[in-house]
Short mmCIF file of C-alpha atoms and ligand atoms in Angstrom, two decimals:
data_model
loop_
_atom_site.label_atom_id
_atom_site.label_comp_id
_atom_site.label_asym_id
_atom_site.label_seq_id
_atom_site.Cartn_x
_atom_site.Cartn_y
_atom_site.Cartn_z
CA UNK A 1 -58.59 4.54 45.60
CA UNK A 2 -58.53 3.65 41.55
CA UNK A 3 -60.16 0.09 41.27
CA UNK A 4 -60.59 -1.83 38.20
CA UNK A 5 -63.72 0.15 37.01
CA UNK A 6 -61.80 3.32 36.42
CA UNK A 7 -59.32 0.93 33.66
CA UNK A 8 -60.28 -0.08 30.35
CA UNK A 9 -58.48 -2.84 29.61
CA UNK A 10 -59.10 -3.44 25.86
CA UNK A 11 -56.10 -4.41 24.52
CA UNK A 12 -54.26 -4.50 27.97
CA UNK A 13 -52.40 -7.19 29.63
CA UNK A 14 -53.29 -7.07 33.51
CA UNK A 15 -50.73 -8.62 35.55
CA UNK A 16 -52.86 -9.68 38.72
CA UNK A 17 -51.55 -10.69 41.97
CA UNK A 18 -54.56 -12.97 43.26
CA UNK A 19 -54.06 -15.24 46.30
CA UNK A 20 -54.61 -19.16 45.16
CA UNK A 21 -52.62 -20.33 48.25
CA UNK A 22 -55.70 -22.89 48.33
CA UNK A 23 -55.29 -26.09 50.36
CA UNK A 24 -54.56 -29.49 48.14
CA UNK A 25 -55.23 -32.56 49.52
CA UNK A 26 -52.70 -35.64 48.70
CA UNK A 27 -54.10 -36.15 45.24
CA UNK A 28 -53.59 -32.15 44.75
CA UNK A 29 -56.80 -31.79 44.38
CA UNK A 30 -58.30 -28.05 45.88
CA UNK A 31 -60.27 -29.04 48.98
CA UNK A 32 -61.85 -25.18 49.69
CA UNK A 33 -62.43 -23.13 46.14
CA UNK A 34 -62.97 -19.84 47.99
CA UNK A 35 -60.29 -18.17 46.82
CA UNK A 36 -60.02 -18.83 43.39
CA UNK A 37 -63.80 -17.99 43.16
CA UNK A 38 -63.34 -14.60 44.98
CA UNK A 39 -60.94 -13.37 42.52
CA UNK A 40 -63.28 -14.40 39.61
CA UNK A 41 -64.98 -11.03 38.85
CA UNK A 42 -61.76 -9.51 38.64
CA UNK A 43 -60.21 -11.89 35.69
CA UNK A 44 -63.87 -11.43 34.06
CA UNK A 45 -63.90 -7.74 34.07
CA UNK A 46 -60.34 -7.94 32.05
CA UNK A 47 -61.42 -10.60 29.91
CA UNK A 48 -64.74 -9.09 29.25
CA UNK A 49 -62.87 -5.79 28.61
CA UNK A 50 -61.06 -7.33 25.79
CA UNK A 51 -57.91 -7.73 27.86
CA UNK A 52 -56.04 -10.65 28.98
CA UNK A 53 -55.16 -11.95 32.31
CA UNK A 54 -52.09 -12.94 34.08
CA UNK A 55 -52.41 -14.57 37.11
CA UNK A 56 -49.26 -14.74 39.64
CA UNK A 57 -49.56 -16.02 43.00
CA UNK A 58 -47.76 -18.24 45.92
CA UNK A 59 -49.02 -21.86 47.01
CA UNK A 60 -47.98 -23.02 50.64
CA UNK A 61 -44.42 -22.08 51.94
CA UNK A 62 -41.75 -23.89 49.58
CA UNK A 63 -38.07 -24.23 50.33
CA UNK A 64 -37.03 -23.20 46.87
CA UNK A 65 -38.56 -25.39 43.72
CA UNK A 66 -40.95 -28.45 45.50
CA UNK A 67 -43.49 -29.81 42.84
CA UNK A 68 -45.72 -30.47 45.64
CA UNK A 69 -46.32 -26.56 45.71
CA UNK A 70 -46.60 -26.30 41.67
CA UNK A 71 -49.44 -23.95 40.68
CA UNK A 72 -50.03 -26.19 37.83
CA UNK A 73 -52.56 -28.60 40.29
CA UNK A 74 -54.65 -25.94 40.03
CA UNK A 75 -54.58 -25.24 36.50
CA UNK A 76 -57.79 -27.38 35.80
CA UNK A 77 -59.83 -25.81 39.09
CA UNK A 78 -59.21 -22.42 38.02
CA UNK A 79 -60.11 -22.94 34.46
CA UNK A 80 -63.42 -24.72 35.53
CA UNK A 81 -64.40 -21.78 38.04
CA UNK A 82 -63.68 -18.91 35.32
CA UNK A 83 -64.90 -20.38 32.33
CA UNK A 84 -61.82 -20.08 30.04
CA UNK A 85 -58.94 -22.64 29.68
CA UNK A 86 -55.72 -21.46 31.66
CA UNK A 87 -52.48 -21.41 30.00
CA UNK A 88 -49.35 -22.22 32.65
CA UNK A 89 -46.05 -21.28 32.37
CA UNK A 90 -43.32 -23.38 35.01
CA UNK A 91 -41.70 -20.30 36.12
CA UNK A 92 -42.83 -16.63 36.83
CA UNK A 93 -39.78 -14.44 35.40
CA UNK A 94 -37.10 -15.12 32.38
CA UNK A 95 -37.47 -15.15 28.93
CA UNK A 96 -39.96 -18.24 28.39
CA UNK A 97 -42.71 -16.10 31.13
CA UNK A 98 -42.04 -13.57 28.57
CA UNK A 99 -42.33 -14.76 25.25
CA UNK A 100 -45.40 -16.78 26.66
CA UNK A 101 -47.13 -13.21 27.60
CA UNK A 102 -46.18 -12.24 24.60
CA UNK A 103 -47.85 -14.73 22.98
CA UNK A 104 -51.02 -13.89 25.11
CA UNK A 105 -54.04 -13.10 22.90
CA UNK A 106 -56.84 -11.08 24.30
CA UNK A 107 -59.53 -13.11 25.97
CA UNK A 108 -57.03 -15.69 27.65
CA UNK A 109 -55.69 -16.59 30.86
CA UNK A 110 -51.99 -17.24 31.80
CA UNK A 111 -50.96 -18.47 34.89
CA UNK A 112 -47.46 -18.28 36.30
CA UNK A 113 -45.98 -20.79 38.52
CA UNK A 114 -45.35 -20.07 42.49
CA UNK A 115 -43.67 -17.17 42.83
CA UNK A 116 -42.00 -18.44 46.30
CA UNK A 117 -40.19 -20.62 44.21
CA UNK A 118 -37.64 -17.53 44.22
CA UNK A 119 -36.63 -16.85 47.64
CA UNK A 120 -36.53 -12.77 46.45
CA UNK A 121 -40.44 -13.02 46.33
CA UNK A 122 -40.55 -13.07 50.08
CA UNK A 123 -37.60 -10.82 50.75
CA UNK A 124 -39.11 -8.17 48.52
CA UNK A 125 -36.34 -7.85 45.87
CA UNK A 126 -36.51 -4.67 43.76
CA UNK A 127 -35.04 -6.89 40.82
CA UNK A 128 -37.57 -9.46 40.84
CA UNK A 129 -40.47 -7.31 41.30
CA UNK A 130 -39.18 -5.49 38.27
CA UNK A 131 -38.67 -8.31 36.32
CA UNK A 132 -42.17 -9.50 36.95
CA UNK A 133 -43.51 -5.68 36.13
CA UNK A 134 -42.60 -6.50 32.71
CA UNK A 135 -45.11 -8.79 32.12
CA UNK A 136 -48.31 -6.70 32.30
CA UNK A 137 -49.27 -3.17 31.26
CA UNK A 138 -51.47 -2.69 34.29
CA UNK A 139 -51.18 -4.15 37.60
CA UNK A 140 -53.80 -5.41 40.01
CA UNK A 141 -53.56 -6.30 43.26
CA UNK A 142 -56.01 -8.15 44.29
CA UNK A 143 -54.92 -10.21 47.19
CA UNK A 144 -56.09 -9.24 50.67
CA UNK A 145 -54.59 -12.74 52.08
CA UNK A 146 -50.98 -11.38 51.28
CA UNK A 147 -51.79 -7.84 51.50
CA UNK A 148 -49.89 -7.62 54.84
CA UNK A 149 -46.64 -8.16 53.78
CA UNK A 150 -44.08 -6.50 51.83
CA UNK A 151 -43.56 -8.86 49.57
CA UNK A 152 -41.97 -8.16 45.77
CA UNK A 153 -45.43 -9.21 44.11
CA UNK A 154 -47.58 -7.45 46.96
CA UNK A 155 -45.87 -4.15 47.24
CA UNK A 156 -42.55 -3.77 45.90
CA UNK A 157 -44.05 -4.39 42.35
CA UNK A 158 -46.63 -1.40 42.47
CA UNK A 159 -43.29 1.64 42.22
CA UNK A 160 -43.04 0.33 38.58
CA UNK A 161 -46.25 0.90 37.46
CA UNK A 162 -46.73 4.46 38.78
CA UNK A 163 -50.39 4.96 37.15
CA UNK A 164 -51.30 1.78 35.71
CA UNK A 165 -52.40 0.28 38.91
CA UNK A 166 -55.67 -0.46 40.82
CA UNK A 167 -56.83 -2.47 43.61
CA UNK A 168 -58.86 -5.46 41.94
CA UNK A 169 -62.80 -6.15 43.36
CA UNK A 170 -61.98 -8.33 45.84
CA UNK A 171 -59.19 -5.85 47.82
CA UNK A 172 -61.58 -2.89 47.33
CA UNK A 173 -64.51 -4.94 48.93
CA UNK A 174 -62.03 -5.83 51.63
CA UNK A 175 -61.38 -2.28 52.45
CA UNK A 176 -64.66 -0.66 52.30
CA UNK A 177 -66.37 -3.51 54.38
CA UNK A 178 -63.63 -2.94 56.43
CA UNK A 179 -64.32 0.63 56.57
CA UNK A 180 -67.90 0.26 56.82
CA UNK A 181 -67.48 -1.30 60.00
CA UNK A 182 -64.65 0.89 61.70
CA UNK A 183 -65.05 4.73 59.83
CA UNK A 184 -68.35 4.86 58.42
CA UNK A 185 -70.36 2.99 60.46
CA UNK A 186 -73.83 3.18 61.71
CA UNK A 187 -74.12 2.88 65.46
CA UNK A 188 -74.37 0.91 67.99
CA UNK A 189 -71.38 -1.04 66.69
CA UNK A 190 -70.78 -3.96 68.16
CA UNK A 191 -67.62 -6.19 68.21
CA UNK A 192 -67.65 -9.81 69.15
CA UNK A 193 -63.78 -11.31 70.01
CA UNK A 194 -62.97 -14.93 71.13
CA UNK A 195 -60.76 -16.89 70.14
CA UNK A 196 -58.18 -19.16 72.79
CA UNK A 197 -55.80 -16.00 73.63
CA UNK A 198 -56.08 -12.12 74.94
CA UNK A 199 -51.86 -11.77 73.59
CA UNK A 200 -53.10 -12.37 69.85
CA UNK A 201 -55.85 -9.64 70.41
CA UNK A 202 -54.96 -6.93 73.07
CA UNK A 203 -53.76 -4.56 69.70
CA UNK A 204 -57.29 -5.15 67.72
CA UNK A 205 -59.30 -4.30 71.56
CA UNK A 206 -56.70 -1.47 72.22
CA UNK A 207 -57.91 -0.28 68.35
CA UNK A 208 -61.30 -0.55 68.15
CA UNK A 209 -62.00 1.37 71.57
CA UNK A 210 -62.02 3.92 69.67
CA UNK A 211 -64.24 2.86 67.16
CA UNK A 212 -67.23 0.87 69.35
CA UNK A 213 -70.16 0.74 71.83
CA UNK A 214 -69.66 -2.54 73.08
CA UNK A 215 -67.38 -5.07 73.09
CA UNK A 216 -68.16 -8.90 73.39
CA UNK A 217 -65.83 -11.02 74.95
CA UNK A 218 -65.89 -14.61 74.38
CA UNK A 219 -64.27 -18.32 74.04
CA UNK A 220 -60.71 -18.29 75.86
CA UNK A 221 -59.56 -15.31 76.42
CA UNK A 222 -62.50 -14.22 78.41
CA UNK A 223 -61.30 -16.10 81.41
CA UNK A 224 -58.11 -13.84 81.80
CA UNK A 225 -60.56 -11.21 81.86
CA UNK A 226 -62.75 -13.14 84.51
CA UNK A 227 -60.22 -13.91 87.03
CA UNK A 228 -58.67 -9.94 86.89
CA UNK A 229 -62.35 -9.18 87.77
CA UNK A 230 -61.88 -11.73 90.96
CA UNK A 231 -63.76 -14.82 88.93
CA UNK A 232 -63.04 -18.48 89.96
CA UNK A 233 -62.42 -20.21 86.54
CA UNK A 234 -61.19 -23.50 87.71
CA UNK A 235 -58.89 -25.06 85.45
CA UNK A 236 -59.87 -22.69 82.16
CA UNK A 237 -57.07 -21.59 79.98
CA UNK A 238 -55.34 -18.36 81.13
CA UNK A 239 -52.85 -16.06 80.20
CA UNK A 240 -51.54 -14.98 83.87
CA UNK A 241 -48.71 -12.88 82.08
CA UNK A 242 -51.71 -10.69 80.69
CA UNK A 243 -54.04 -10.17 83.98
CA UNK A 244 -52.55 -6.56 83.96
CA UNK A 245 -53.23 -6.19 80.50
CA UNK A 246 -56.96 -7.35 80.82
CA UNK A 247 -57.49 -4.83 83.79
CA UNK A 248 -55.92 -1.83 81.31
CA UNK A 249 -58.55 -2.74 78.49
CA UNK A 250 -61.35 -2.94 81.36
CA UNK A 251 -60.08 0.35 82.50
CA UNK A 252 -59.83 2.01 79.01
CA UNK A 253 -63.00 0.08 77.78
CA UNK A 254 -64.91 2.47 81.23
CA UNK A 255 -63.10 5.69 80.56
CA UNK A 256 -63.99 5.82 76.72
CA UNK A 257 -67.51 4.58 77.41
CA UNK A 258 -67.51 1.41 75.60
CA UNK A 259 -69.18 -1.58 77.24
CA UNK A 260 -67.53 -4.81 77.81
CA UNK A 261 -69.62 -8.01 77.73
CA UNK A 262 -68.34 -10.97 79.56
CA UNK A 263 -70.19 -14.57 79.20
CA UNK A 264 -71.88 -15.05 82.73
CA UNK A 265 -72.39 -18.83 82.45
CA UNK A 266 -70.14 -21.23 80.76
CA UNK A 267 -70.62 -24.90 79.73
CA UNK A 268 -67.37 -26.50 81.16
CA UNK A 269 -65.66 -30.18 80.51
CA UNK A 270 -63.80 -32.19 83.11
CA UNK A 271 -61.36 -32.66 80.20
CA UNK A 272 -60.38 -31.32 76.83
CA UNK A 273 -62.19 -33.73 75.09
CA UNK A 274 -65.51 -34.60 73.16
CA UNK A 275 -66.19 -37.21 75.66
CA UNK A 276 -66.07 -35.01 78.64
CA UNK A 277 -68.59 -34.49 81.42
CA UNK A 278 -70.12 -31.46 81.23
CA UNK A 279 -72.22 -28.95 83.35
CA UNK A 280 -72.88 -25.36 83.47
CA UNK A 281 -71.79 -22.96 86.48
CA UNK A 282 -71.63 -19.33 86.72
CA UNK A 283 -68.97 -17.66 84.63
CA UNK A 284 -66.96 -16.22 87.64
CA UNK A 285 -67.45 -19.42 90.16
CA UNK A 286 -65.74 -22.34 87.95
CA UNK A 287 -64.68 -25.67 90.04
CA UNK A 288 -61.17 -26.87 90.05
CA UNK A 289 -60.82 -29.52 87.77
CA UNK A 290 -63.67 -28.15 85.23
CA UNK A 291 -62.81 -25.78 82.30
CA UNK A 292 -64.83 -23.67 80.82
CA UNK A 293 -65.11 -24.67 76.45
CA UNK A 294 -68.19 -22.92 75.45
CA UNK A 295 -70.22 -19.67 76.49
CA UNK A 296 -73.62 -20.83 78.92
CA UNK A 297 -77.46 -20.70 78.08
CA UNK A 298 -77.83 -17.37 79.83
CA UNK A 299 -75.01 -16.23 77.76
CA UNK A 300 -75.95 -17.02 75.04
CA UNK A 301 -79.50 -15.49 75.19
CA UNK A 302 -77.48 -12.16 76.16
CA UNK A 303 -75.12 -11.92 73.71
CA UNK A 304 -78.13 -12.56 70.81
CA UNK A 305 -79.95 -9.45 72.57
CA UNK A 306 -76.96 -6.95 72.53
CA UNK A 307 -76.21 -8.16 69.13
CA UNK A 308 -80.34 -7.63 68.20
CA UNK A 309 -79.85 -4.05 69.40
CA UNK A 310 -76.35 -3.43 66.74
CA UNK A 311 -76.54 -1.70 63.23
CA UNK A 312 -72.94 -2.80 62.44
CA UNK A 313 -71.09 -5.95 63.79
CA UNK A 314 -67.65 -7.39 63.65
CA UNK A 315 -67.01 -10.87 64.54
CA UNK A 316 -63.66 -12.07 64.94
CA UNK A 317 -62.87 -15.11 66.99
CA UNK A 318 -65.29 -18.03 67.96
CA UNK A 319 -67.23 -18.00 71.63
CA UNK A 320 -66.26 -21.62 72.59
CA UNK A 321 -64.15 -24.95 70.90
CA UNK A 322 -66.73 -25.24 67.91
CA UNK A 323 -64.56 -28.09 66.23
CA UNK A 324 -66.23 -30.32 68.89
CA UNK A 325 -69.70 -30.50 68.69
CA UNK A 326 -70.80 -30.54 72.25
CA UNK A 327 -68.75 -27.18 72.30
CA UNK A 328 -69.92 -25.42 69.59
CA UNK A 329 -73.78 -24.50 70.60
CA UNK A 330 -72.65 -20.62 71.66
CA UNK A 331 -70.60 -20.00 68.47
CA UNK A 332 -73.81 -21.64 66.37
CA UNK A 333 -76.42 -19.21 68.43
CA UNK A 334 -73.90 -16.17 68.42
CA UNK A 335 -73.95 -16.86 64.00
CA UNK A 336 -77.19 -17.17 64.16
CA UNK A 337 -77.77 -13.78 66.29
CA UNK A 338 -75.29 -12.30 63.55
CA UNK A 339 -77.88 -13.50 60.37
CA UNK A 340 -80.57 -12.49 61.88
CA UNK A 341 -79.59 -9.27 62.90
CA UNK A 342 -78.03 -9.05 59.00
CA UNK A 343 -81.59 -9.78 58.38
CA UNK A 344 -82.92 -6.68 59.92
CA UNK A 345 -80.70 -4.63 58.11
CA UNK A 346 -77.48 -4.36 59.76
CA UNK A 347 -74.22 -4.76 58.61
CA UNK A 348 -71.98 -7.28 59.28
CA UNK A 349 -68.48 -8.74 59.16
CA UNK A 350 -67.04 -11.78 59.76
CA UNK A 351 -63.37 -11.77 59.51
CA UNK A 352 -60.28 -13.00 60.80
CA UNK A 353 -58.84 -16.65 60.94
CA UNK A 354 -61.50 -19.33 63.07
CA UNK A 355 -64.92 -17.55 62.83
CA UNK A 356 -64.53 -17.41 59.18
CA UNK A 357 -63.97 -21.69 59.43
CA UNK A 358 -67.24 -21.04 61.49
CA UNK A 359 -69.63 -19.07 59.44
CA UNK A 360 -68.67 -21.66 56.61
CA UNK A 361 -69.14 -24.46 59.02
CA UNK A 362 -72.56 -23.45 59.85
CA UNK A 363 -73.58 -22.74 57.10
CA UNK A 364 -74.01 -19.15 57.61
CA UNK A 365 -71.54 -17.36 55.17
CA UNK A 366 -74.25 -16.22 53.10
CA UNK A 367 -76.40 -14.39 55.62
CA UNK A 368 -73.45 -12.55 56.81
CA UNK A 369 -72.66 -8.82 54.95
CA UNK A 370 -68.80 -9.94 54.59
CA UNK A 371 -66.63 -12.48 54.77
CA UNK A 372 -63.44 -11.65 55.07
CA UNK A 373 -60.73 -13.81 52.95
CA UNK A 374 -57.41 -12.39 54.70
CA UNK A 375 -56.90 -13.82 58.22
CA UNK A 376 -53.41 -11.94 58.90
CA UNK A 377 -54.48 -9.10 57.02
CA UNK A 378 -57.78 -9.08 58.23
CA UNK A 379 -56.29 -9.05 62.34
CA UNK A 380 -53.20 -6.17 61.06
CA UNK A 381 -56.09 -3.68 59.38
CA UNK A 382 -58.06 -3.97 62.83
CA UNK A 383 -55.23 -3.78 64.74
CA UNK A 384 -55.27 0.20 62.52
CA UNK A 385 -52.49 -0.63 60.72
CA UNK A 386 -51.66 0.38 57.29
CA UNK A 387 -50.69 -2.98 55.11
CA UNK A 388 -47.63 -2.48 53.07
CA UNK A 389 -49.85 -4.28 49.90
CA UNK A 390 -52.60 -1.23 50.07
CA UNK A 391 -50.20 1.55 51.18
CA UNK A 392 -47.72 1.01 48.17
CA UNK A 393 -51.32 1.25 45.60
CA UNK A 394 -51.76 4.47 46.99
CA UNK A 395 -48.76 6.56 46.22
P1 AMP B 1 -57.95 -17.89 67.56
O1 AMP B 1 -57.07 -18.56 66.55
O2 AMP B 1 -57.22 -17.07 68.56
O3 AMP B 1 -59.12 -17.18 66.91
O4 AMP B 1 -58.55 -19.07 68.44
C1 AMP B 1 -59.43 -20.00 67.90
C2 AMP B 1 -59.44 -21.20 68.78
O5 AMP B 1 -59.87 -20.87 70.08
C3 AMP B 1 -60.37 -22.27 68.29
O6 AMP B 1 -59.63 -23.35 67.84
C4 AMP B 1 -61.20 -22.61 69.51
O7 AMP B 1 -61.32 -24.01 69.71
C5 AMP B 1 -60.40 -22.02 70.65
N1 AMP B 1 -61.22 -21.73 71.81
C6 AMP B 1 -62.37 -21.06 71.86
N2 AMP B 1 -62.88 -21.06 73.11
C7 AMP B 1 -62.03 -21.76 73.89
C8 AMP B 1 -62.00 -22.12 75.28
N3 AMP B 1 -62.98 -21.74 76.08
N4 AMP B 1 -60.96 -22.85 75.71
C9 AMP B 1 -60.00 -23.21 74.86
N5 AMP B 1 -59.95 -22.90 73.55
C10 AMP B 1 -60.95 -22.19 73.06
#
């Protein structure tokens, strides 16, 4: 895997694929900075290399050219987070993108405007990937968010760079924390997975069967999983369509040896709601009319032990509805488990669409090993498939 420390890029032009799809709020202002900052060590190595830097990336999902999802909001964010003024250029190929990198001197920043504004981004078109591969001398992918899809700036782009390419910081910390947690990893491995729905997750259980002792089950989807088992849930969400596919992972989770954790208490609402009753019953003995929105006391206490007892954990998926706050108590504990057990010297990541919103939420994305940045990407690479993005750097 060649990353940016095996390129000197004195002199170069890197042409980096980062992923500033960052949300804007309706002054276009950037409401959540991660992004931008996570690809920051990546334009400094260039710059600080003697190289220069330019940026191409997508913003939201535009029906052709919408100035609502111009990269030039951003212009002013980006320059404040990597210290150097960013140039912008309204378009991303044609003759004005290229006499503008021309123009590029070493030690600055271009940025290039959404490349979705060209439907052939998305469709992958050979042409306009080649067009844009004429605008660096080395390119870098570094964006896991997008890293999924075979896009023309993700993938299609690396077959015209055949050796001048490398995965950029943030992509290679992506895969080796990713690695870390499914090939190399120090045992008992643990995996925590909530979230509302089994059907988004069955292929990342199926996958990591292999790869774990014990799997926590939490938030939502545990109730399918309950009532195969002959649990009373009440009115709980379920996926009835996916009983049978529940009782396979049960049955695959026993052959393989892995252990399956299910909550054993719940805190359950006589409505959806924030100003629900609440009370606690056994996991498997729900009323009708109560559903179950948050992992019990008991549970809670268990799922911090078996988490204690990991050297590497993977959380994907909250335990409960944290966006209310009388739901959100078992997610909190199970983050807090997570930190302290990061604390003791195991390694752990958070990844994958909600619990990341969590971690931040809580204030715990700094006790964590990883967080992941790629939601999609994050859910396809534990899922064990190969993203089109990383596969097309390797050949
Ligand atoms: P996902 O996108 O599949 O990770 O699901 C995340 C969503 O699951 C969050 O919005 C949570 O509010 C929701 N969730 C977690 N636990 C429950 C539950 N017990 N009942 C309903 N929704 C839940």
């Amino acid at each position: 895997m060649k990353t940016l420390n095996d390129i000197n890029f004195e002199n170069k032009k890197a042409l980096i694929r980062v992923d500033f799809n960052v949300p804007l709020n309706a002054d276009f202002k950037v409401t959540d900075t991660t992004r931008i900052e996570a690809a920051k060590p990546t334009i400094l190595k260039v710059l600080e290399d003697g190289g220069s830097a330019i940026l191409m990336s997508h913003l939201g999902r535009p029906k052709g050219v919408e100035e609502k999802f111009s990269l030039k909001h951003i212009v002013n964010t980006v320059s404040e987070i990597i210290g150097v003024q960013v140039k912008f250029i309204g378009n991303c190929i044609g003759e004005d993108v290229e006499k503008a990198v021309a123009e590029l001197e070493n030690g600055e920043v271009l940025l290039l405007e959404n490349l979705r504004f060209h439907p052939e981004e998305k469709a992958g078109d050979k042409d306009f990937a080649e067009k844009l591969s004429r605008l660096g001398d080395v390119y870098v992918n570094d964006a896991f968010g997008t890293a999924h899809r075979a896009h023309a700036s993700t993938t299609i782009i690396a077959q015209f760079f055949s050796e001048n390419k490398c995965f950029g910081f943030l992509l290679a910390k992506e895969i080796e924390s990713l690695n870390a947690v499914l090939s190399d990893s120090k045992k008992p491995v643990t995996a925590i997975i909530g979230g509302a729905k089994v059907s988004s997750k069955i292929d990342v259980i199926k996958n990591i069967l292999d790869k774990v002792d014990n799997i926590i089950i939490g938030g939502g989807m545990a109730y399918t999983f309950i009532k195969v088992k002959g649990g009373k849930i009440g009115d709980s969400i379920c996926e009835d369509d996916k009983l049978d596919v529940a009782q396979e992972i049960l049955n695959l989770a026993l052959a393989k040896g892995v252990k399956i954790y299910l909550p054993v208490d719940v805190l359950a609402a006589d409505s959806f709601s924030e100003d629900a009753n609440t009370d606690v019953f056994p996991a498997n003995d729900i009323p009708d009319g109560w559903q179950g929105l948050d992992a019990g006391p008991k549970t809670n206490v268990a799922f911090s032990y078996i988490i204690a007892d990991s050297k590497t954990i993977l959380w994907n998926g909250p335990i409960g509805v944290f966006e209310m706050e009388k739901f959100a108590k078992g997610t909190i504990e199970l983050g807090n488990a997570i930190a302290d057990a990061t604390a003791d010297g195991a390694f752990s990541l958070v990844g994958g669409g909600d619990s990341v919103a969590a971690v931040k939420q809580f204030g715990l994305a700094n006790k964590v090993s990883y967080v992941s940045t790629g939601g999609g990407a994050m859910l396809e690479m534990l899922e064990g498939k190969t993203l089109p993005g990383i596969e097309a750097m390797l050949k």
